[in-house]
CSV table of N, CA, C and O in Angstrom, one decimal:
chain,number,residue,atom,x,y,z
P,1,MET,N,0.8,-1.2,0.0
P,1,MET,CA,0.0,0.0,0.0
P,1,MET,C,0.9,1.2,0.0
P,1,MET,O,1.9,1.3,0.6
P,2,LYS,N,0.4,2.3,-0.6
P,2,LYS,CA,1.1,3.5,-0.6
P,2,LYS,C,0.9,4.3,0.7
P,2,LYS,O,-0.1,4.0,1.3
P,3,ASP,N,1.8,5.2,1.0
P,3,ASP,CA,1.6,6.0,2.2
P,3,ASP,C,0.3,6.7,2.2
P,3,ASP,O,-0.3,6.8,3.3
P,4,GLN,N,-0.1,7.3,1.1
P,4,GLN,CA,-1.3,8.1,1.1
P,4,GLN,C,-2.5,7.3,1.3
P,4,GLN,O,-3.5,7.7,1.9
P,5,HIS,N,-2.5,6.0,0.9
P,5,HIS,CA,-3.6,5.1,1.1
P,5,HIS,C,-3.8,4.8,2.6
P,5,HIS,O,-4.9,4.7,3.1
P,6,ILE,N,-2.7,4.6,3.2
P,6,ILE,CA,-2.7,4.3,4.7
P,6,ILE,C,-3.3,5.5,5.4
P,6,ILE,O,-4.1,5.4,6.3
P,7,LEU,N,-2.8,6.7,5.1
P,7,LEU,CA,-3.3,7.9,5.7
P,7,LEU,C,-4.8,8.1,5.4
P,7,LEU,O,-5.6,8.6,6.3
P,8,ASN,N,-5.2,7.8,4.2
P,8,ASN,CA,-6.6,7.9,3.8
P,8,ASN,C,-7.5,7.0,4.6
P,8,ASN,O,-8.7,7.3,4.9
P,9,ILE,N,-7.0,5.8,5.0
P,9,ILE,CA,-7.8,4.9,5.9
P,9,ILE,C,-8.0,5.5,7.2
P,9,ILE,O,-9.1,5.6,7.7
P,10,GLY,N,-7.0,6.1,7.8
P,10,GLY,CA,-7.1,6.8,9.1
P,10,GLY,C,-8.1,8.0,9.0
P,10,GLY,O,-8.9,8.2,9.9
P,11,LYS,N,-7.9,8.8,8.0
P,11,LYS,CA,-8.8,9.9,7.8
P,11,LYS,C,-10.2,9.5,7.6
P,11,LYS,O,-11.2,10.2,8.1
P,12,ALA,N,-10.5,8.5,6.8
P,12,ALA,CA,-11.8,8.1,6.5
P,12,ALA,C,-12.5,7.5,7.7
P,12,ALA,O,-13.7,7.9,8.0
P,13,VAL,N,-11.8,6.7,8.5
P,13,VAL,CA,-12.4,6.2,9.8
P,13,VAL,C,-12.7,7.4,10.7
P,13,VAL,O,-13.8,7.4,11.3
P,14,PHE,N,-11.8,8.3,10.8
P,14,PHE,CA,-12.0,9.4,11.7
P,14,PHE,C,-13.2,10.2,11.2
P,14,PHE,O,-14.1,10.6,12.0
P,15,ALA,N,-13.3,10.5,9.9
P,15,ALA,CA,-14.3,11.4,9.4
P,15,ALA,C,-15.7,10.7,9.5
P,15,ALA,O,-16.7,11.3,9.9
P,16,LEU,N,-15.8,9.4,9.3
P,16,LEU,CA,-17.0,8.7,9.3
P,16,LEU,C,-17.6,8.7,10.8
P,16,LEU,O,-18.7,9.0,11.0
P,17,LEU,N,-16.7,8.3,11.7
P,17,LEU,CA,-17.2,8.3,13.1
P,17,LEU,C,-17.5,9.7,13.7
P,17,LEU,O,-18.4,9.9,14.4
P,18,PHE,N,-16.7,10.7,13.3
P,18,PHE,CA,-16.9,12.0,13.7
P,18,PHE,C,-18.2,12.6,13.1
P,18,PHE,O,-19.0,13.2,13.9
P,19,LEU,N,-18.5,12.3,11.9
P,19,LEU,CA,-19.8,12.7,11.3
P,19,LEU,C,-21.0,12.0,11.9
P,19,LEU,O,-22.0,12.7,12.2
P,20,ALA,N,-20.8,10.7,12.2
P,20,ALA,CA,-21.9,10.0,12.8
P,20,ALA,C,-22.2,10.5,14.3
P,20,ALA,O,-23.4,10.7,14.7
P,21,GLY,N,-21.1,10.8,15.0
P,21,GLY,CA,-21.3,11.4,16.3
P,21,GLY,C,-21.9,12.8,16.3
P,21,GLY,O,-22.8,13.1,17.1
P,22,ASN,N,-21.6,13.6,15.3
P,22,ASN,CA,-22.2,14.9,15.2
P,22,ASN,C,-23.6,14.8,14.8
P,22,ASN,O,-24.5,15.6,15.4
P,23,ILE,N,-24.0,13.9,13.9
P,23,ILE,CA,-25.4,13.8,13.5
P,23,ILE,C,-26.2,13.4,14.8
P,23,ILE,O,-27.3,13.9,15.0
P,24,CYS,N,-25.7,12.4,15.5
P,24,CYS,CA,-26.5,12.0,16.7
P,24,CYS,C,-26.6,13.1,17.8
P,24,CYS,O,-27.6,13.3,18.3
P,25,LEU,N,-25.5,13.8,18.1
P,25,LEU,CA,-25.5,14.8,19.1
P,25,LEU,C,-26.4,15.9,18.7
P,25,LEU,O,-27.3,16.3,19.4
P,26,PHE,N,-26.2,16.5,17.5
P,26,PHE,CA,-27.0,17.7,17.1
P,26,PHE,C,-28.4,17.3,16.8
P,26,PHE,O,-29.3,18.1,16.9
P,27,GLY,N,-28.6,16.1,16.3
P,27,GLY,CA,-29.9,15.6,16.0
P,27,GLY,C,-30.7,15.5,17.3
P,27,GLY,O,-31.9,15.9,17.3
P,28,TYR,N,-30.1,15.1,18.4
P,28,TYR,CA,-30.8,15.0,19.7
P,28,TYR,C,-31.0,16.5,20.2
P,28,TYR,O,-32.1,16.8,20.7
P,29,ILE,N,-30.0,17.3,20.1
P,29,ILE,CA,-30.2,18.7,20.6
P,29,ILE,C,-31.3,19.4,19.9
P,29,ILE,O,-32.1,20.1,20.5
P,30,ILE,N,-31.4,19.2,18.6
P,30,ILE,CA,-32.4,20.0,17.8
P,30,ILE,C,-33.8,19.4,18.0
P,30,ILE,O,-34.7,20.1,18.2
P,31,THR,N,-33.9,18.0,17.9
P,31,THR,CA,-35.2,17.4,17.9
P,31,THR,C,-35.7,16.9,19.2
P,31,THR,O,-36.9,16.6,19.4
P,32,LYS,N,-34.8,16.7,20.2
P,32,LYS,CA,-35.1,16.0,21.5
P,32,LYS,C,-35.7,14.6,21.3
P,32,LYS,O,-36.4,14.1,22.1
P,33,ASP,N,-35.4,14.0,20.2
P,33,ASP,CA,-35.8,12.6,19.9
P,33,ASP,C,-34.8,11.6,20.6
P,33,ASP,O,-33.6,11.7,20.3
P,34,GLU,N,-35.4,10.7,21.4
P,34,GLU,CA,-34.6,9.8,22.1
P,34,GLU,C,-33.8,8.8,21.2
P,34,GLU,O,-32.8,8.3,21.6
P,35,TRP,N,-34.3,8.7,20.0
P,35,TRP,CA,-33.6,7.8,19.0
P,35,TRP,C,-32.2,8.3,18.7
P,35,TRP,O,-31.3,7.4,18.6
P,36,PHE,N,-32.0,9.6,18.7
P,36,PHE,CA,-30.7,10.1,18.4
P,36,PHE,C,-29.7,9.8,19.6
P,36,PHE,O,-28.6,9.5,19.4
P,37,ALA,N,-30.3,9.9,20.8
P,37,ALA,CA,-29.4,9.6,22.0
P,37,ALA,C,-29.0,8.2,22.0
P,37,ALA,O,-27.8,7.9,22.2
P,38,GLY,N,-29.9,7.3,21.7
P,38,GLY,CA,-29.6,5.9,21.7
P,38,GLY,C,-28.6,5.5,20.6
P,38,GLY,O,-27.7,4.7,20.7
P,39,SER,N,-28.8,6.2,19.4
P,39,SER,CA,-27.9,6.0,18.3
P,39,SER,C,-26.5,6.5,18.6
P,39,SER,O,-25.5,5.9,18.2
P,40,GLY,N,-26.5,7.6,19.4
P,40,GLY,CA,-25.2,8.1,19.7
P,40,GLY,C,-24.4,7.2,20.6
P,40,GLY,O,-23.2,7.0,20.4
P,41,TYR,N,-25.0,6.5,21.5
P,41,TYR,CA,-24.3,5.5,22.3
P,41,TYR,C,-23.9,4.3,21.5
P,41,TYR,O,-22.9,3.7,21.8
P,42,MET,N,-24.8,3.9,20.6
P,42,MET,CA,-24.4,2.8,19.7
P,42,MET,C,-23.2,3.2,18.8
P,42,MET,O,-22.3,2.3,18.5
P,43,VAL,N,-23.1,4.4,18.4
P,43,VAL,CA,-22.0,4.9,17.6
P,43,VAL,C,-20.7,4.8,18.4
P,43,VAL,O,-19.7,4.4,18.0
P,44,ILE,N,-20.8,5.1,19.7
P,44,ILE,CA,-19.6,5.0,20.6
P,44,ILE,C,-19.2,3.6,20.7
P,44,ILE,O,-18.0,3.2,20.6
P,45,ILE,N,-20.2,2.7,20.9
P,45,ILE,CA,-19.9,1.3,21.1
P,45,ILE,C,-19.3,0.6,19.9
P,45,ILE,O,-18.2,0.1,19.8
P,46,PHE,N,-20.0,0.7,18.8
P,46,PHE,CA,-19.6,0.1,17.5
P,46,PHE,C,-18.4,0.9,16.9
P,46,PHE,O,-17.6,0.3,16.2
P,47,GLY,N,-18.4,2.2,17.1
P,47,GLY,CA,-17.3,2.9,16.6
P,47,GLY,C,-16.0,2.6,17.3
P,47,GLY,O,-14.9,2.5,16.6
P,48,SER,N,-16.0,2.4,18.6
P,48,SER,CA,-14.8,2.0,19.3
P,48,SER,C,-14.3,0.6,18.9
P,48,SER,O,-13.1,0.4,18.7
P,49,MET,N,-15.3,-0.3,18.7
P,49,MET,CA,-14.9,-1.7,18.2
P,49,MET,C,-14.3,-1.7,16.8
P,49,MET,O,-13.3,-2.3,16.6
P,50,SER,N,-14.9,-0.9,15.9
P,50,SER,CA,-14.4,-0.9,14.5
P,50,SER,C,-13.1,-0.1,14.5
P,50,SER,O,-12.2,-0.5,13.7
P,51,SER,N,-12.9,0.9,15.3
P,51,SER,CA,-11.7,1.7,15.3
P,51,SER,C,-10.6,0.8,15.8
P,51,SER,O,-9.4,0.8,15.3
P,52,LEU,N,-10.9,0.0,16.9
P,52,LEU,CA,-9.9,-0.9,17.4
P,52,LEU,C,-9.4,-1.9,16.4
P,52,LEU,O,-8.2,-2.2,16.3
P,53,ALA,N,-10.4,-2.4,15.6
P,53,ALA,CA,-10.0,-3.4,14.6
P,53,ALA,C,-9.1,-2.8,13.5
P,53,ALA,O,-8.2,-3.4,13.1
P,54,VAL,N,-9.4,-1.6,13.1
P,54,VAL,CA,-8.6,-0.9,12.1
P,54,VAL,C,-7.2,-0.6,12.7
P,54,VAL,O,-6.2,-0.8,12.0
P,55,ILE,N,-7.2,-0.2,13.9
P,55,ILE,CA,-5.9,0.1,14.6
P,55,ILE,C,-5.0,-1.2,14.7
P,55,ILE,O,-3.8,-1.1,14.3
P,56,LEU,N,-5.7,-2.3,15.0
P,56,LEU,CA,-4.9,-3.5,15.1
P,56,LEU,C,-4.4,-3.9,13.7
P,56,LEU,O,-3.3,-4.4,13.5
P,57,GLY,N,-5.3,-3.7,12.7
P,57,GLY,CA,-4.9,-4.0,11.3
P,57,GLY,C,-3.7,-3.2,10.9
P,57,GLY,O,-2.8,-3.7,10.3
P,58,LEU,N,-3.7,-1.9,11.2
P,58,LEU,CA,-2.6,-1.0,10.8
P,58,LEU,C,-1.4,-1.4,11.6
P,58,LEU,O,-0.3,-1.3,11.0
P,59,LEU,N,-1.5,-1.7,12.9
P,59,LEU,CA,-0.3,-2.1,13.6
P,59,LEU,C,0.3,-3.4,13.0
P,59,LEU,O,1.6,-3.5,12.9
P,60,VAL,N,-0.5,-4.4,12.7
P,60,VAL,CA,0.0,-5.6,12.1
P,60,VAL,C,0.7,-5.3,10.8
P,60,VAL,O,1.8,-5.8,10.5
P,61,TYR,N,0.0,-4.5,10.0
P,61,TYR,CA,0.6,-4.1,8.7
P,61,TYR,C,2.0,-3.4,8.9
P,61,TYR,O,2.9,-3.6,8.2
P,62,GLY,N,2.0,-2.5,9.9
P,62,GLY,CA,3.2,-1.8,10.2
P,62,GLY,C,4.4,-2.7,10.7
P,62,GLY,O,5.5,-2.4,10.3
P,63,PHE,N,4.0,-3.7,11.4
P,63,PHE,CA,5.0,-4.6,11.9
P,63,PHE,C,5.5,-5.5,10.8
P,63,PHE,O,6.7,-5.8,10.7
P,64,ILE,N,4.6,-5.9,9.9
P,64,ILE,CA,5.0,-6.7,8.7
P,64,ILE,C,5.9,-5.9,7.8
P,64,ILE,O,6.9,-6.3,7.3
P,65,SER,N,5.4,-4.7,7.4
P,65,SER,CA,6.1,-3.8,6.5
P,65,SER,C,6.8,-2.7,7.3
P,65,SER,O,6.2,-1.6,7.5
P,66,ARG,N,8.0,-2.9,7.8
P,66,ARG,CA,8.7,-2.0,8.7
P,66,ARG,C,8.8,-0.6,8.1
P,66,ARG,O,8.8,0.4,8.9
P,67,ASP,N,9.0,-0.5,6.8
P,67,ASP,CA,9.2,0.8,6.2
P,67,ASP,C,7.9,1.7,6.2
P,67,ASP,O,8.0,2.9,6.1
P,68,ARG,N,6.8,1.1,6.5
P,68,ARG,CA,5.5,1.8,6.5
P,68,ARG,C,5.0,2.0,8.0
P,68,ARG,O,3.9,2.5,8.2
P,69,PHE,N,5.8,1.6,9.0
P,69,PHE,CA,5.4,1.7,10.4
P,69,PHE,C,5.1,3.1,10.8
P,69,PHE,O,4.1,3.3,11.5
P,70,ASP,N,5.9,4.0,10.4
P,70,ASP,CA,5.7,5.4,10.8
P,70,ASP,C,4.4,6.0,10.3
P,70,ASP,O,3.7,6.7,11.0
P,71,ILE,N,4.1,5.7,9.0
P,71,ILE,CA,2.9,6.2,8.4
P,71,ILE,C,1.7,5.5,9.0
P,71,ILE,O,0.6,6.2,9.2
P,72,CYS,N,1.8,4.3,9.4
P,72,CYS,CA,0.7,3.6,10.1
P,72,CYS,C,0.4,4.3,11.5
P,72,CYS,O,-0.7,4.4,11.9
P,73,LEU,N,1.5,4.6,12.2
P,73,LEU,CA,1.3,5.3,13.4
P,73,LEU,C,0.7,6.7,13.3
P,73,LEU,O,-0.1,7.1,14.1
P,74,LYS,N,1.0,7.4,12.2
P,74,LYS,CA,0.3,8.7,11.9
P,74,LYS,C,-1.2,8.5,11.6
P,74,LYS,O,-2.0,9.3,12.1
P,75,ALA,N,-1.5,7.4,10.9
P,75,ALA,CA,-2.9,7.1,10.6
P,75,ALA,C,-3.7,6.8,11.9
P,75,ALA,O,-4.8,7.2,12.2
P,76,ILE,N,-3.0,6.0,12.8
P,76,ILE,CA,-3.6,5.7,14.1
P,76,ILE,C,-3.8,6.9,14.9
P,76,ILE,O,-4.8,7.1,15.6
P,77,GLY,N,-2.8,7.8,14.9
P,77,GLY,CA,-2.9,9.1,15.6
P,77,GLY,C,-4.1,9.9,15.2
P,77,GLY,O,-4.8,10.5,16.0
P,78,ILE,N,-4.3,9.9,13.9
P,78,ILE,CA,-5.5,10.7,13.4
P,78,ILE,C,-6.8,10.0,13.9
P,78,ILE,O,-7.7,10.8,14.3
P,79,MET,N,-6.8,8.7,13.9
P,79,MET,CA,-8.0,8.0,14.4
P,79,MET,C,-8.2,8.3,15.9
P,79,MET,O,-9.4,8.4,16.3
P,80,LEU,N,-7.2,8.4,16.6
P,80,LEU,CA,-7.3,8.5,18.1
P,80,LEU,C,-7.7,9.9,18.5
P,80,LEU,O,-8.1,10.1,19.6
P,81,LEU,N,-7.8,10.8,17.6
P,81,LEU,CA,-8.3,12.2,17.9
P,81,LEU,C,-9.8,12.1,18.2
P,81,LEU,O,-10.4,13.0,18.8
P,82,ASN,N,-10.5,11.0,17.8
P,82,ASN,CA,-11.9,10.9,18.1
P,82,ASN,C,-12.2,10.6,19.5
P,82,ASN,O,-13.3,10.8,20.0
P,83,ILE,N,-11.2,10.1,20.3
P,83,ILE,CA,-11.5,9.7,21.7
P,83,ILE,C,-11.9,10.9,22.5
P,83,ILE,O,-12.9,10.8,23.2
P,84,PRO,N,-11.1,12.0,22.6
P,84,PRO,CA,-11.5,13.1,23.4
P,84,PRO,C,-12.8,13.7,22.9
P,84,PRO,O,-13.7,14.2,23.7
P,85,ILE,N,-13.0,13.7,21.6
P,85,ILE,CA,-14.3,14.2,21.1
P,85,ILE,C,-15.5,13.4,21.5
P,85,ILE,O,-16.5,13.9,21.9
P,86,ALA,N,-15.3,12.1,21.5
P,86,ALA,CA,-16.4,11.1,21.9
P,86,ALA,C,-16.7,11.3,23.4
P,86,ALA,O,-17.9,11.3,23.8
P,87,VAL,N,-15.6,11.5,24.2
P,87,VAL,CA,-15.9,11.7,25.6
P,87,VAL,C,-16.6,13.0,25.9
P,87,VAL,O,-17.6,13.0,26.7
P,88,LEU,N,-16.2,14.0,25.2
P,88,LEU,CA,-16.9,15.3,25.3
P,88,LEU,C,-18.4,15.2,24.9
P,88,LEU,O,-19.3,15.7,25.6
P,89,TYR,N,-18.6,14.5,23.8
P,89,TYR,CA,-20.0,14.4,23.3
P,89,TYR,C,-20.8,13.5,24.2
P,89,TYR,O,-22.0,13.8,24.4
P,90,ALA,N,-20.2,12.5,24.8
P,90,ALA,CA,-20.9,11.7,25.8
P,90,ALA,C,-21.3,12.5,27.0
P,90,ALA,O,-22.4,12.3,27.5
P,91,LEU,N,-20.4,13.3,27.5
P,91,LEU,CA,-20.7,14.1,28.7
P,91,LEU,C,-21.8,15.1,28.4
P,91,LEU,O,-22.7,15.4,29.2
P,92,ILE,N,-21.7,15.7,27.2
P,92,ILE,CA,-22.8,16.6,26.8
P,92,ILE,C,-24.1,15.9,26.7
P,92,ILE,O,-25.1,16.4,27.2
P,93,GLY,N,-24.1,14.7,26.1
P,93,GLY,CA,-25.4,14.0,26.0
P,93,GLY,C,-25.9,13.5,27.3
P,93,GLY,O,-27.1,13.6,27.5
P,94,ILE,N,-25.1,13.1,28.2
P,94,ILE,CA,-25.5,12.7,29.6
P,94,ILE,C,-26.1,13.9,30.3
P,94,ILE,O,-27.1,13.8,31.0
P,95,ASN,N,-25.5,15.1,30.2
P,95,ASN,CA,-26.0,16.3,30.9
P,95,ASN,C,-27.3,16.8,30.3
P,95,ASN,O,-28.1,17.3,31.0
P,96,ILE,N,-27.5,16.6,29.0
P,96,ILE,CA,-28.7,17.0,28.4
P,96,ILE,C,-29.9,16.1,28.8
P,96,ILE,O,-31.0,16.6,29.0
P,97,LEU,N,-29.6,14.8,28.8
P,97,LEU,CA,-30.6,13.8,29.2
P,97,LEU,C,-31.1,14.1,30.6
P,97,LEU,O,-32.2,14.0,30.9
C-alpha cells in the first residue's frame, strides 16, 4: 500500500465516526428525539470496536512492513483524535438527558 492510502484509511475512519457522532448529538439537541441519543451511544460502542479493529490491522501491517510503520502510526494518531471528542459528546449527551 502507498503511504497516502494508509493515511486515507485513518482519515476516512476518523471522518465517518466524527460525522456519525455529530449527527447523533446535534440531532438530539435539535429534535429532542430519544432515538438520536440511543444511536449516539451505539456509535460510541460500535465505533470504538471498529476503530480498534482498524488500529490492530494498521499495527500488524506496520510490523510486517517495517518501512511503513511510521505512516501507520500517523494514521492511528489521526483516528485517536476521536477519543476526546467522543468523551466530550458523551458528557454533553448525559448532561442534556
